[in-house]
Coordinates of C-alpha atoms in Angstrom, one line a residue:
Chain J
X1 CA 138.7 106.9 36.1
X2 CA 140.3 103.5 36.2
X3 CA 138.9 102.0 39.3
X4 CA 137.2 98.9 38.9
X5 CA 135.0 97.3 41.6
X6 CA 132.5 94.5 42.3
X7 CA 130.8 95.4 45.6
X8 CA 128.6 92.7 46.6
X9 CA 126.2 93.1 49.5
X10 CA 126.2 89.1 50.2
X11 CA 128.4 86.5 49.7
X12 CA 125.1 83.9 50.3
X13 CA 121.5 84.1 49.9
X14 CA 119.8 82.5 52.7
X15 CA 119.4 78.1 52.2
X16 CA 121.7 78.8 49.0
X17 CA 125.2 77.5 48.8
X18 CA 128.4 79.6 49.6
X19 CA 129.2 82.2 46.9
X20 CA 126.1 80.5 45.2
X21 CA 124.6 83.7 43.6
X22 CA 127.1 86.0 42.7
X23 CA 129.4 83.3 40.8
X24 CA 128.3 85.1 37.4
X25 CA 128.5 88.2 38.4
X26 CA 132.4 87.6 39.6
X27 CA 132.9 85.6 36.3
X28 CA 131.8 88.5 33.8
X29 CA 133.5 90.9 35.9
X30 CA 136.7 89.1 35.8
X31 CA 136.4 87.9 32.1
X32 CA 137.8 91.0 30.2
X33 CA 140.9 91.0 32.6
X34 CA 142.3 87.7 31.6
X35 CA 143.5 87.5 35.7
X36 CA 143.2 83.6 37.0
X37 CA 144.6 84.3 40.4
X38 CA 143.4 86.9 43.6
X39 CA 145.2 87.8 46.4
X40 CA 142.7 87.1 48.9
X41 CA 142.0 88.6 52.4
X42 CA 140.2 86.6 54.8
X43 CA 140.7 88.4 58.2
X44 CA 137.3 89.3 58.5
X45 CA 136.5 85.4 59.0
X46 CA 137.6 85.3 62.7
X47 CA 136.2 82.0 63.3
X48 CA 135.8 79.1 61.1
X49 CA 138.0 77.3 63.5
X50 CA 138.2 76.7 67.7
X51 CA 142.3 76.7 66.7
X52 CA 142.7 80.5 66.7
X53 CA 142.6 83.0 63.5
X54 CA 145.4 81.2 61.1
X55 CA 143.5 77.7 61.4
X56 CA 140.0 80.4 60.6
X57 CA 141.9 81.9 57.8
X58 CA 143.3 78.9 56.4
X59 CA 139.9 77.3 56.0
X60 CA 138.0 80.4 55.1
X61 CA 140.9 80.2 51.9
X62 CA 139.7 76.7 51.0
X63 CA 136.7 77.4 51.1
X64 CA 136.8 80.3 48.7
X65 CA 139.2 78.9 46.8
X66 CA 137.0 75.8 45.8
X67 CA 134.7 78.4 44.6
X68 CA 137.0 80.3 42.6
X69 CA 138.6 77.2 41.4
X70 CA 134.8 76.2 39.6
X71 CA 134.9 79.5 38.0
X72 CA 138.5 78.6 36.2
X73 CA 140.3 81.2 38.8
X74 CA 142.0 80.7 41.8
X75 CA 142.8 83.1 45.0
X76 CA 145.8 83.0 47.8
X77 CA 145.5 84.0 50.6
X78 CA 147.5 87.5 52.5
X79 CA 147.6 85.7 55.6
X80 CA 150.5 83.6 54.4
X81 CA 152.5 86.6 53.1
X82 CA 155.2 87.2 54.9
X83 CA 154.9 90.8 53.7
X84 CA 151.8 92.3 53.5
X85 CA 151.9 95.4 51.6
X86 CA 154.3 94.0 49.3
X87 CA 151.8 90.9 48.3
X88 CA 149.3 93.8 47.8
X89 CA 151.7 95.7 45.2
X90 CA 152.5 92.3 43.7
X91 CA 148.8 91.5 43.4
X92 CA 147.0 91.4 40.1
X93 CA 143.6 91.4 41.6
X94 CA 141.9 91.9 45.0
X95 CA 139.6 89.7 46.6
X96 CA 137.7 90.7 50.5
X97 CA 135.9 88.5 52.0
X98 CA 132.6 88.9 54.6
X99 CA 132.6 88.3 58.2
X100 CA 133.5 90.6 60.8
X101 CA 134.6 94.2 60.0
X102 CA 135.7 95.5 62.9
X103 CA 138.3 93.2 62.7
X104 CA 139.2 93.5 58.5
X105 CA 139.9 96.9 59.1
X106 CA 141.5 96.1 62.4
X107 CA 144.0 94.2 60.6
X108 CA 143.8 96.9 57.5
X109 CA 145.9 99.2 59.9
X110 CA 147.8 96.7 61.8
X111 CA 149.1 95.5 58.4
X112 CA 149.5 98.7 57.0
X113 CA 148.1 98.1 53.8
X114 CA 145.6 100.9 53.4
X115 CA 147.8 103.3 51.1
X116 CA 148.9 100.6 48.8
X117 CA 145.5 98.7 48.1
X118 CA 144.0 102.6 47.6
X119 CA 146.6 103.1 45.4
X120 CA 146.4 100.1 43.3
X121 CA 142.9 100.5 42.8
X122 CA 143.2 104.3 41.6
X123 CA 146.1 102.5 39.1
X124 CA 143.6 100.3 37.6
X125 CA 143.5 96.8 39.7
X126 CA 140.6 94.6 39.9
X127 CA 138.6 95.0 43.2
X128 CA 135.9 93.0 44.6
X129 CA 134.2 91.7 48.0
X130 CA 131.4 90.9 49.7
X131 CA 129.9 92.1 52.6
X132 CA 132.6 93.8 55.5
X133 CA 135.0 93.4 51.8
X134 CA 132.6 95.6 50.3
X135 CA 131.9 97.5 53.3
X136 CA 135.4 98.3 53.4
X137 CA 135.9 100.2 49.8
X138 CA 134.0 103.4 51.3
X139 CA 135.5 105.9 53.7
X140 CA 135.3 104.3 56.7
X141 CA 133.4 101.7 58.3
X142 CA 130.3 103.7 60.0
X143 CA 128.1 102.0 58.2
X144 CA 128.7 98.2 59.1
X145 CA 126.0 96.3 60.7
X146 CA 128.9 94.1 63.0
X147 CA 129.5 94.1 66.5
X148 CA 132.7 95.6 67.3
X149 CA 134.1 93.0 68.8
X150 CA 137.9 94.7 68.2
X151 CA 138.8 98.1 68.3
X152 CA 140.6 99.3 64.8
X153 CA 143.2 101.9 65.0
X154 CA 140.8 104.1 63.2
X155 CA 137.4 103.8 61.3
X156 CA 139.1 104.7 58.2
X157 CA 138.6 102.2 55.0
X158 CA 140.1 102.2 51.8
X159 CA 138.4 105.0 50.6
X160 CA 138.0 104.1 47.0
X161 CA 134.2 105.1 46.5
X162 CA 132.8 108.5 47.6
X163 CA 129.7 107.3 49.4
X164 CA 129.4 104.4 52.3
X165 CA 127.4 101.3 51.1
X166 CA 125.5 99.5 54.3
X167 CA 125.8 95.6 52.7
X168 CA 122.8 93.1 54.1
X169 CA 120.3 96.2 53.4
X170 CA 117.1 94.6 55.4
X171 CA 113.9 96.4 55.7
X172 CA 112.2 95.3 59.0
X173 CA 113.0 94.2 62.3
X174 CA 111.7 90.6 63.1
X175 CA 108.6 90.6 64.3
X176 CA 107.6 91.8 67.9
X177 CA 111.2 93.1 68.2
X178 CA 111.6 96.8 69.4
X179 CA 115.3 97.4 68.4
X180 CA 116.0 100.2 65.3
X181 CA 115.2 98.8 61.9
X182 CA 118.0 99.4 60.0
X183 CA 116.6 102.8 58.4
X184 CA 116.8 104.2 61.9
X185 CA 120.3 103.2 62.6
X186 CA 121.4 104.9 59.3
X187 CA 119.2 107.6 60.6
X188 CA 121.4 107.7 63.6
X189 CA 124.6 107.9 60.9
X190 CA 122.7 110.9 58.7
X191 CA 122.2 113.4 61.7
X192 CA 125.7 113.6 63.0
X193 CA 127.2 112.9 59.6
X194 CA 125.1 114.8 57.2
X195 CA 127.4 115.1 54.7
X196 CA 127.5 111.3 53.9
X197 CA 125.3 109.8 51.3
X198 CA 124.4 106.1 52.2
X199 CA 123.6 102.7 49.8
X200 CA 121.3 100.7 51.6
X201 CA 122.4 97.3 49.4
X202 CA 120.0 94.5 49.5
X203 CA 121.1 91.1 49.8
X204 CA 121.5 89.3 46.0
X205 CA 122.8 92.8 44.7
X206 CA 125.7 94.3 44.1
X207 CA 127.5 97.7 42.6
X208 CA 130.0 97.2 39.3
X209 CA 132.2 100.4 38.8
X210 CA 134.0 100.4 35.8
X211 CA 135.3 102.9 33.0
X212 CA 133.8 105.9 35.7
X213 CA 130.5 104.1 35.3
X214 CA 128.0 102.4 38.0
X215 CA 125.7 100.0 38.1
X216 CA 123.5 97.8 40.7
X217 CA 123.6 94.4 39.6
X218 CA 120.8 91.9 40.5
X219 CA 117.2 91.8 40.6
X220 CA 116.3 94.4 43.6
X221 CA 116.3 97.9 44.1
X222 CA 118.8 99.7 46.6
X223 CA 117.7 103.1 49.1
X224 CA 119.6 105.8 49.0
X225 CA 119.9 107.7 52.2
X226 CA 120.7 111.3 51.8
X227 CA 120.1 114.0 55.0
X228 CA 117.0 116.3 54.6
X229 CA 115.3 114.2 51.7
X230 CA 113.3 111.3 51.7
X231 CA 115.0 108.0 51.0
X232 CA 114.9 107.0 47.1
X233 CA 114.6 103.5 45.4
X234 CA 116.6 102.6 42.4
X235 CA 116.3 99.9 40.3
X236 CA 118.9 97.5 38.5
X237 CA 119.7 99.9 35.0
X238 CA 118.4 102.8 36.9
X239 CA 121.1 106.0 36.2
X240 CA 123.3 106.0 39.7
X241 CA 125.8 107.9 37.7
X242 CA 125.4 111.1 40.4
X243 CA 126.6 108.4 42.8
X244 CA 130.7 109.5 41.2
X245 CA 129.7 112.6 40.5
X246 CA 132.1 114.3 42.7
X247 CA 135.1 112.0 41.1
X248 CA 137.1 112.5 38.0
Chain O
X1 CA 129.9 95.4 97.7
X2 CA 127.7 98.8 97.4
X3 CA 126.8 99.0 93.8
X4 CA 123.2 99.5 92.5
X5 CA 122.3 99.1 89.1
X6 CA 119.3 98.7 87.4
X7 CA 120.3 97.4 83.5
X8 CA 117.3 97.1 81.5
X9 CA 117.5 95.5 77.8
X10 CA 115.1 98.0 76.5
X11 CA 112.9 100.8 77.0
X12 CA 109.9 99.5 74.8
X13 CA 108.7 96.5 73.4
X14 CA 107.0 96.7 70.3
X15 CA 103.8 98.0 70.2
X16 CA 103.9 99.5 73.8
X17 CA 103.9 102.5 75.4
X18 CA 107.3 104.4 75.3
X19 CA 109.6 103.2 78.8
X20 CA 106.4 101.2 79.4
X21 CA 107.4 97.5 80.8
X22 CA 110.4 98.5 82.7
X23 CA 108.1 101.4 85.2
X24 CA 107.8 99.3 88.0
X25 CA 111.0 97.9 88.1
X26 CA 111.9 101.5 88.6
X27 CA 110.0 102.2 91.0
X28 CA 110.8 99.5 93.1
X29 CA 114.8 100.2 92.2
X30 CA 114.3 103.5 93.5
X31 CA 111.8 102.7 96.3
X32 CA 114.2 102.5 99.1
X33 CA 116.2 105.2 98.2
X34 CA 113.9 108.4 98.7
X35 CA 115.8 109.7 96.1
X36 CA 113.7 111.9 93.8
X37 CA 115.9 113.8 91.2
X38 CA 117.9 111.5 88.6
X39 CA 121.0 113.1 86.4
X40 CA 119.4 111.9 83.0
X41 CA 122.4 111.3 80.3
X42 CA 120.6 111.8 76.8
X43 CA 123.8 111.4 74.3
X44 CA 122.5 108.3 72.8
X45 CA 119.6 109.9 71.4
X46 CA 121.3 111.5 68.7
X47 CA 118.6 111.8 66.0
X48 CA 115.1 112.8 67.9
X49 CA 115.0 116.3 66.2
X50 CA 116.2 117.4 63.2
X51 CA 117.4 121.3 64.5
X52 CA 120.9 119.7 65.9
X53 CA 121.9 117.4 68.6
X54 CA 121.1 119.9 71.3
X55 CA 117.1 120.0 70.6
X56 CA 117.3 116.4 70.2
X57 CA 118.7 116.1 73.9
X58 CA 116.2 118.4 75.0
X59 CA 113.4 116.3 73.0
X60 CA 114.9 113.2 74.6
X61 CA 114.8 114.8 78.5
X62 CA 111.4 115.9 78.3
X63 CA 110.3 112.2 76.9
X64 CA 111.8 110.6 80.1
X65 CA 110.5 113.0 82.2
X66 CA 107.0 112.3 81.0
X67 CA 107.3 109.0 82.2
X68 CA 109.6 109.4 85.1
X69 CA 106.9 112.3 87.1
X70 CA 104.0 110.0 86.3
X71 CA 106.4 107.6 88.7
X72 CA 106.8 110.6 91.2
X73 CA 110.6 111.2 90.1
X74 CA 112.0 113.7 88.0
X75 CA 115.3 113.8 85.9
X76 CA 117.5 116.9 84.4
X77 CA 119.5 116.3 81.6
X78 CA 123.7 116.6 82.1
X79 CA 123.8 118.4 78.4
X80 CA 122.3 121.6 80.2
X81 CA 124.9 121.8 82.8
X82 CA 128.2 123.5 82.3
X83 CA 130.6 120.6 84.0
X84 CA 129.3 117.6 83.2
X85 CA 132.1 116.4 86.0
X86 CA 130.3 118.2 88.7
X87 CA 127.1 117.1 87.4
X88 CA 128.1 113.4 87.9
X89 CA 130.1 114.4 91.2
X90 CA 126.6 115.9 92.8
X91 CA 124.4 113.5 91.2
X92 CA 121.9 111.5 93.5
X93 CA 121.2 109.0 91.3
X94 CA 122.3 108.8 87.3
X95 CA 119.8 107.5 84.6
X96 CA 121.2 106.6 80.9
X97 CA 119.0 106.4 77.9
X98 CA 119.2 104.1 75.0
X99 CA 119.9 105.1 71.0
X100 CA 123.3 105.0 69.8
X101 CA 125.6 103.3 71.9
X102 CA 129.0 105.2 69.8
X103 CA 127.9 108.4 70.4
X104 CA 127.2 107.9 74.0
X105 CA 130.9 106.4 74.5
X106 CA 132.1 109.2 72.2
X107 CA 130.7 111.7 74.7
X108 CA 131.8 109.5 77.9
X109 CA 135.3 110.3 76.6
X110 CA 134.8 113.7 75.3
X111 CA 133.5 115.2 78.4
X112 CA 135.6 113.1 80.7
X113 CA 132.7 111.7 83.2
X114 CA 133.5 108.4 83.0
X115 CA 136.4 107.8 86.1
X116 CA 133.3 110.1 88.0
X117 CA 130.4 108.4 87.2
X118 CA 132.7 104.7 87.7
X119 CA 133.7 106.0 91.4
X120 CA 130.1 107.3 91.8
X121 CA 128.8 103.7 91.7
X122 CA 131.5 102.1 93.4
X123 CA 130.5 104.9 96.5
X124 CA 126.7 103.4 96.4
X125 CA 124.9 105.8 93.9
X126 CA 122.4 104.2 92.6
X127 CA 123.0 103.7 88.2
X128 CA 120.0 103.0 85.9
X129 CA 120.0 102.3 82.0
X130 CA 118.0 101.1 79.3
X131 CA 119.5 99.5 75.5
X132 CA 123.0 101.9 75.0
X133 CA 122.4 102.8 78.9
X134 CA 123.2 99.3 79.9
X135 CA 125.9 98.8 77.5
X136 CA 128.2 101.0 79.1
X137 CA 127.9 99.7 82.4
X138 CA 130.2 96.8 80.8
X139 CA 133.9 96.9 80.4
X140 CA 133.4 98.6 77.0
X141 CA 130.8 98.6 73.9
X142 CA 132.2 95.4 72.4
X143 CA 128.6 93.9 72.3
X144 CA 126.7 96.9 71.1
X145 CA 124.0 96.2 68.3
X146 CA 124.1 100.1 67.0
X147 CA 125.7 101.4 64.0
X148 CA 129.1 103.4 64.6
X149 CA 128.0 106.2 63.8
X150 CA 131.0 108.2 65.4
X151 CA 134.7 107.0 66.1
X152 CA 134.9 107.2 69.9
X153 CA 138.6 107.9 71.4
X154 CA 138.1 104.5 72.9
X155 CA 135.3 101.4 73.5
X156 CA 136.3 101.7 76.8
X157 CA 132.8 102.3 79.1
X158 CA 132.2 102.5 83.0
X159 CA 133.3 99.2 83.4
X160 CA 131.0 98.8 86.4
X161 CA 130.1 94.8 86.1
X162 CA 133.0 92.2 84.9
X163 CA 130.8 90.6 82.2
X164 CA 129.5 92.2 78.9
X165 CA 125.4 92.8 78.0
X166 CA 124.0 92.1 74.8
X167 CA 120.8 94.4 75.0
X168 CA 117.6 93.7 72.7
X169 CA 119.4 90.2 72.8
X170 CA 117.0 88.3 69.6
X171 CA 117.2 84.2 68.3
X172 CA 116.8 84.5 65.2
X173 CA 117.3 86.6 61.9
X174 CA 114.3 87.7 60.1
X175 CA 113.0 84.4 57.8
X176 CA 114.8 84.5 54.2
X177 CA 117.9 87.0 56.1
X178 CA 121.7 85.9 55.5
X179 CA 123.2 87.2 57.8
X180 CA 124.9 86.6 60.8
X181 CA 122.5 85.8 64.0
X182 CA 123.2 87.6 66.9
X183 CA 124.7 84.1 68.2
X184 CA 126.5 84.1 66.1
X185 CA 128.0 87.9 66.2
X186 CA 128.7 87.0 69.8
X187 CA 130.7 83.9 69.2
X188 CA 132.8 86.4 66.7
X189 CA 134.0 88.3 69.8
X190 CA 134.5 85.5 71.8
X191 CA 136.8 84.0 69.0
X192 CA 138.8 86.7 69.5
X193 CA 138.4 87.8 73.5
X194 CA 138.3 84.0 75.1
X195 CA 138.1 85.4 78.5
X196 CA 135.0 87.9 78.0
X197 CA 131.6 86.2 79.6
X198 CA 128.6 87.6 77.3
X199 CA 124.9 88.3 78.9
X200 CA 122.2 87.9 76.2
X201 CA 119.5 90.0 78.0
X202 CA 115.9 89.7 75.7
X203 CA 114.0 92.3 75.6
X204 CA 111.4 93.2 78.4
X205 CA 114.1 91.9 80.6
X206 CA 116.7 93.5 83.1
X207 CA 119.6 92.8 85.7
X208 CA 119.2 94.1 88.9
X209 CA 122.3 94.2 91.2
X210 CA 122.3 95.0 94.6
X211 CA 123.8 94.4 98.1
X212 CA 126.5 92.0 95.9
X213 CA 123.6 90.1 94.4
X214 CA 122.5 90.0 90.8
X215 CA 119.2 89.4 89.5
X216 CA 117.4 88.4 86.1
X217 CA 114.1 90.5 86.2
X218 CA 111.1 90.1 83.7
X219 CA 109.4 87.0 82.2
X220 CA 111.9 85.2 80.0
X221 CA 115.4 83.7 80.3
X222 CA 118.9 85.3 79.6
X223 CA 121.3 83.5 77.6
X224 CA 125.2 83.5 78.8
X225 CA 127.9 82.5 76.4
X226 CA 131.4 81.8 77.6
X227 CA 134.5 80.6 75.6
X228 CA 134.3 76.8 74.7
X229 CA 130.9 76.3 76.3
X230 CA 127.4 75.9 74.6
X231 CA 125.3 78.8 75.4
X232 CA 123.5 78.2 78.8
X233 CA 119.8 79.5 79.4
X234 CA 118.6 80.9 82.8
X235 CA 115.4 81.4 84.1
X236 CA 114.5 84.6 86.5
X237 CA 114.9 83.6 89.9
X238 CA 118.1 81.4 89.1
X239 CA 121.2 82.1 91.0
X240 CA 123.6 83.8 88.4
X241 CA 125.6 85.0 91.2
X242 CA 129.0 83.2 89.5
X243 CA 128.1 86.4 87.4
X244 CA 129.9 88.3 90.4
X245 CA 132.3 85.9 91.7
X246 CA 135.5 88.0 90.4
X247 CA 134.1 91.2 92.6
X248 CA 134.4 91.8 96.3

């Protein structure tokens, strides 16, 4: 299996600085690939900026960038391609940024990028992204926590990983508040979608696939959700292997 | 203008009794109708047994009812009848339970009730929902909170009231969360929709329209966000009547 993945839960831990705590993780995952540039893809970041999406995208690219550019890399963004799917099959790596799903994947089928990014990855690519952009490398989007503030031409993601990963994992409600926690939304999911096994993926943690291996990276455990069994905890260097098993 | 609706943010607050807080709102709602027998629509509840979606409906019908014949009012549930059409067409009065807003519109579509239960309410008969329930009173599920569990063929909802309701509407994140506030979820979609008016409704709160007035019902303030605007608080008892102005 060539697909290689960093699927990070977070792009910021809460009073850290943007990008703050997975800078290593993207550095060692980037370091045996000798890649310095991303195509980046910002149109989950709807608004940065009161001057419509470009200005948002524009400055959501800066700001990435002058991330990237600390960690000796740099990214550009697909926003300023004038052809979309052919910036994807020109891309050495992939970068997905956080923000609003509804409208990534929104754009994902407007663009009509889906098959190629799918395909690159199954070639051997580089993937990674935080948040919706990790959200986005399962089946479809049914797990999100965003509001859909845009109606995609389908839920359908890139489809690259054989489970659905619910980013931002978060255990309680706020006090006094009687909404679902989030366990009872992927409740919800499980009973009219039993087949699907969920990653509940706590903030400061991410999955690394690599060489048909995976492995949660950081320093908390993720739930599994699976229908008719009680939700399981595993810890960082915990065997998730059974999480591919169905892959080749 | 002859609508009646009765949108309530939430069925419980933490810590209470189940459809506890809103009761006498729905008594008085109903008061004046001498209307006994409410068409109860159950779809959101999706997850309340584990035999199937059917025993979950029935779990969720005889839940309200519980409450609703300790108020002297009954309600039968529209996933026991054979036309849910007809259902909606002989309906008295229509009652709409929270859970999972996306399986609720994905049933709206699938059964077709939706032009029915919209004419319904523009002919007088009196609407009531709780969480999901008032959701779909909007022009479509664009605020929803709930996880989309389900693709619905569109967001499209009863489109009933020219503004869009945020139930279970809540200020903050939990402490040490990062990500997005509900503020700042909402400000997403107005990025993107400039002309949508969004109603924060806080739990143990409701709208009550009637006789081509609107009012805020229950003990703490709503908070409306429009395009360009800071979010403005108001109080119950304030005239939000600009709420309406679009409507004859």
């Amino acid at each position: 299996m060539k697909r290689k993945l960093l699927l990070i839960s977070n792009s910021t831990n809460a009073g850290e600085e943007y990008l703050g705590w997975p800078r290593k993780h993207i550095v060692d995952f980037m370091s045996d690939t000798g890649i310095k540039k991303l195509l980046f893809i910002p149109w989950a970041g709807v608004n940065l900026s009161d001057e419509g999406l470009n200005a948002s995208f524009d400055i959501y690219e800066e700001r990435v960038n002058n991330v990237f550019r600390l960690l000796g890399m740099e990214i550009y963004s697909i926003h300023k391609e004038k052809d979309p799917v052919k910036a994807v099959n020109e891309a050495k790596a992939i970068a997905v940024g956080g923000g609003n799903t509804f409208h990534l994947v929104y754009m994902m089928h407007k663009t009509g990028i889906i098959n190629a990014v799918r395909q690159r990855i199954f070639d051997g690519m580089p993937y990674m992204g935080w948040s919706a952009g990790a959200n986005v490398a399962c089946p479809t989007l049914r797990t999100t926590n965003d509001m859909p503030i845009i109606q995609p031409a389908s839920f359908e993601c890139f489809d690259v990983i054989p489970f659905q990963i619910n980013p931002h994992y978060l255990d309680a409600n706020p006090q006094g508040h009687g909404g679902e926690t989030r366990e009872q939304r992927i409740n919800e999911l499980l009973a009219i979608n039993r087949e699907v096994i969920v990653v509940g993926l706590r903030e400061a943690t991410a999955l690394w696939i690599e060489k048909g291996k995976i492995d949660l990276v950081g320093t908390r455990p993720m739930r599994l959700f699976n229908y008719g069994h009680e939700p399981v905890e595993f810890q960082p260097g915990d065997d998730i292997g059974f999480l591919f098993k169905s892959l080749s």
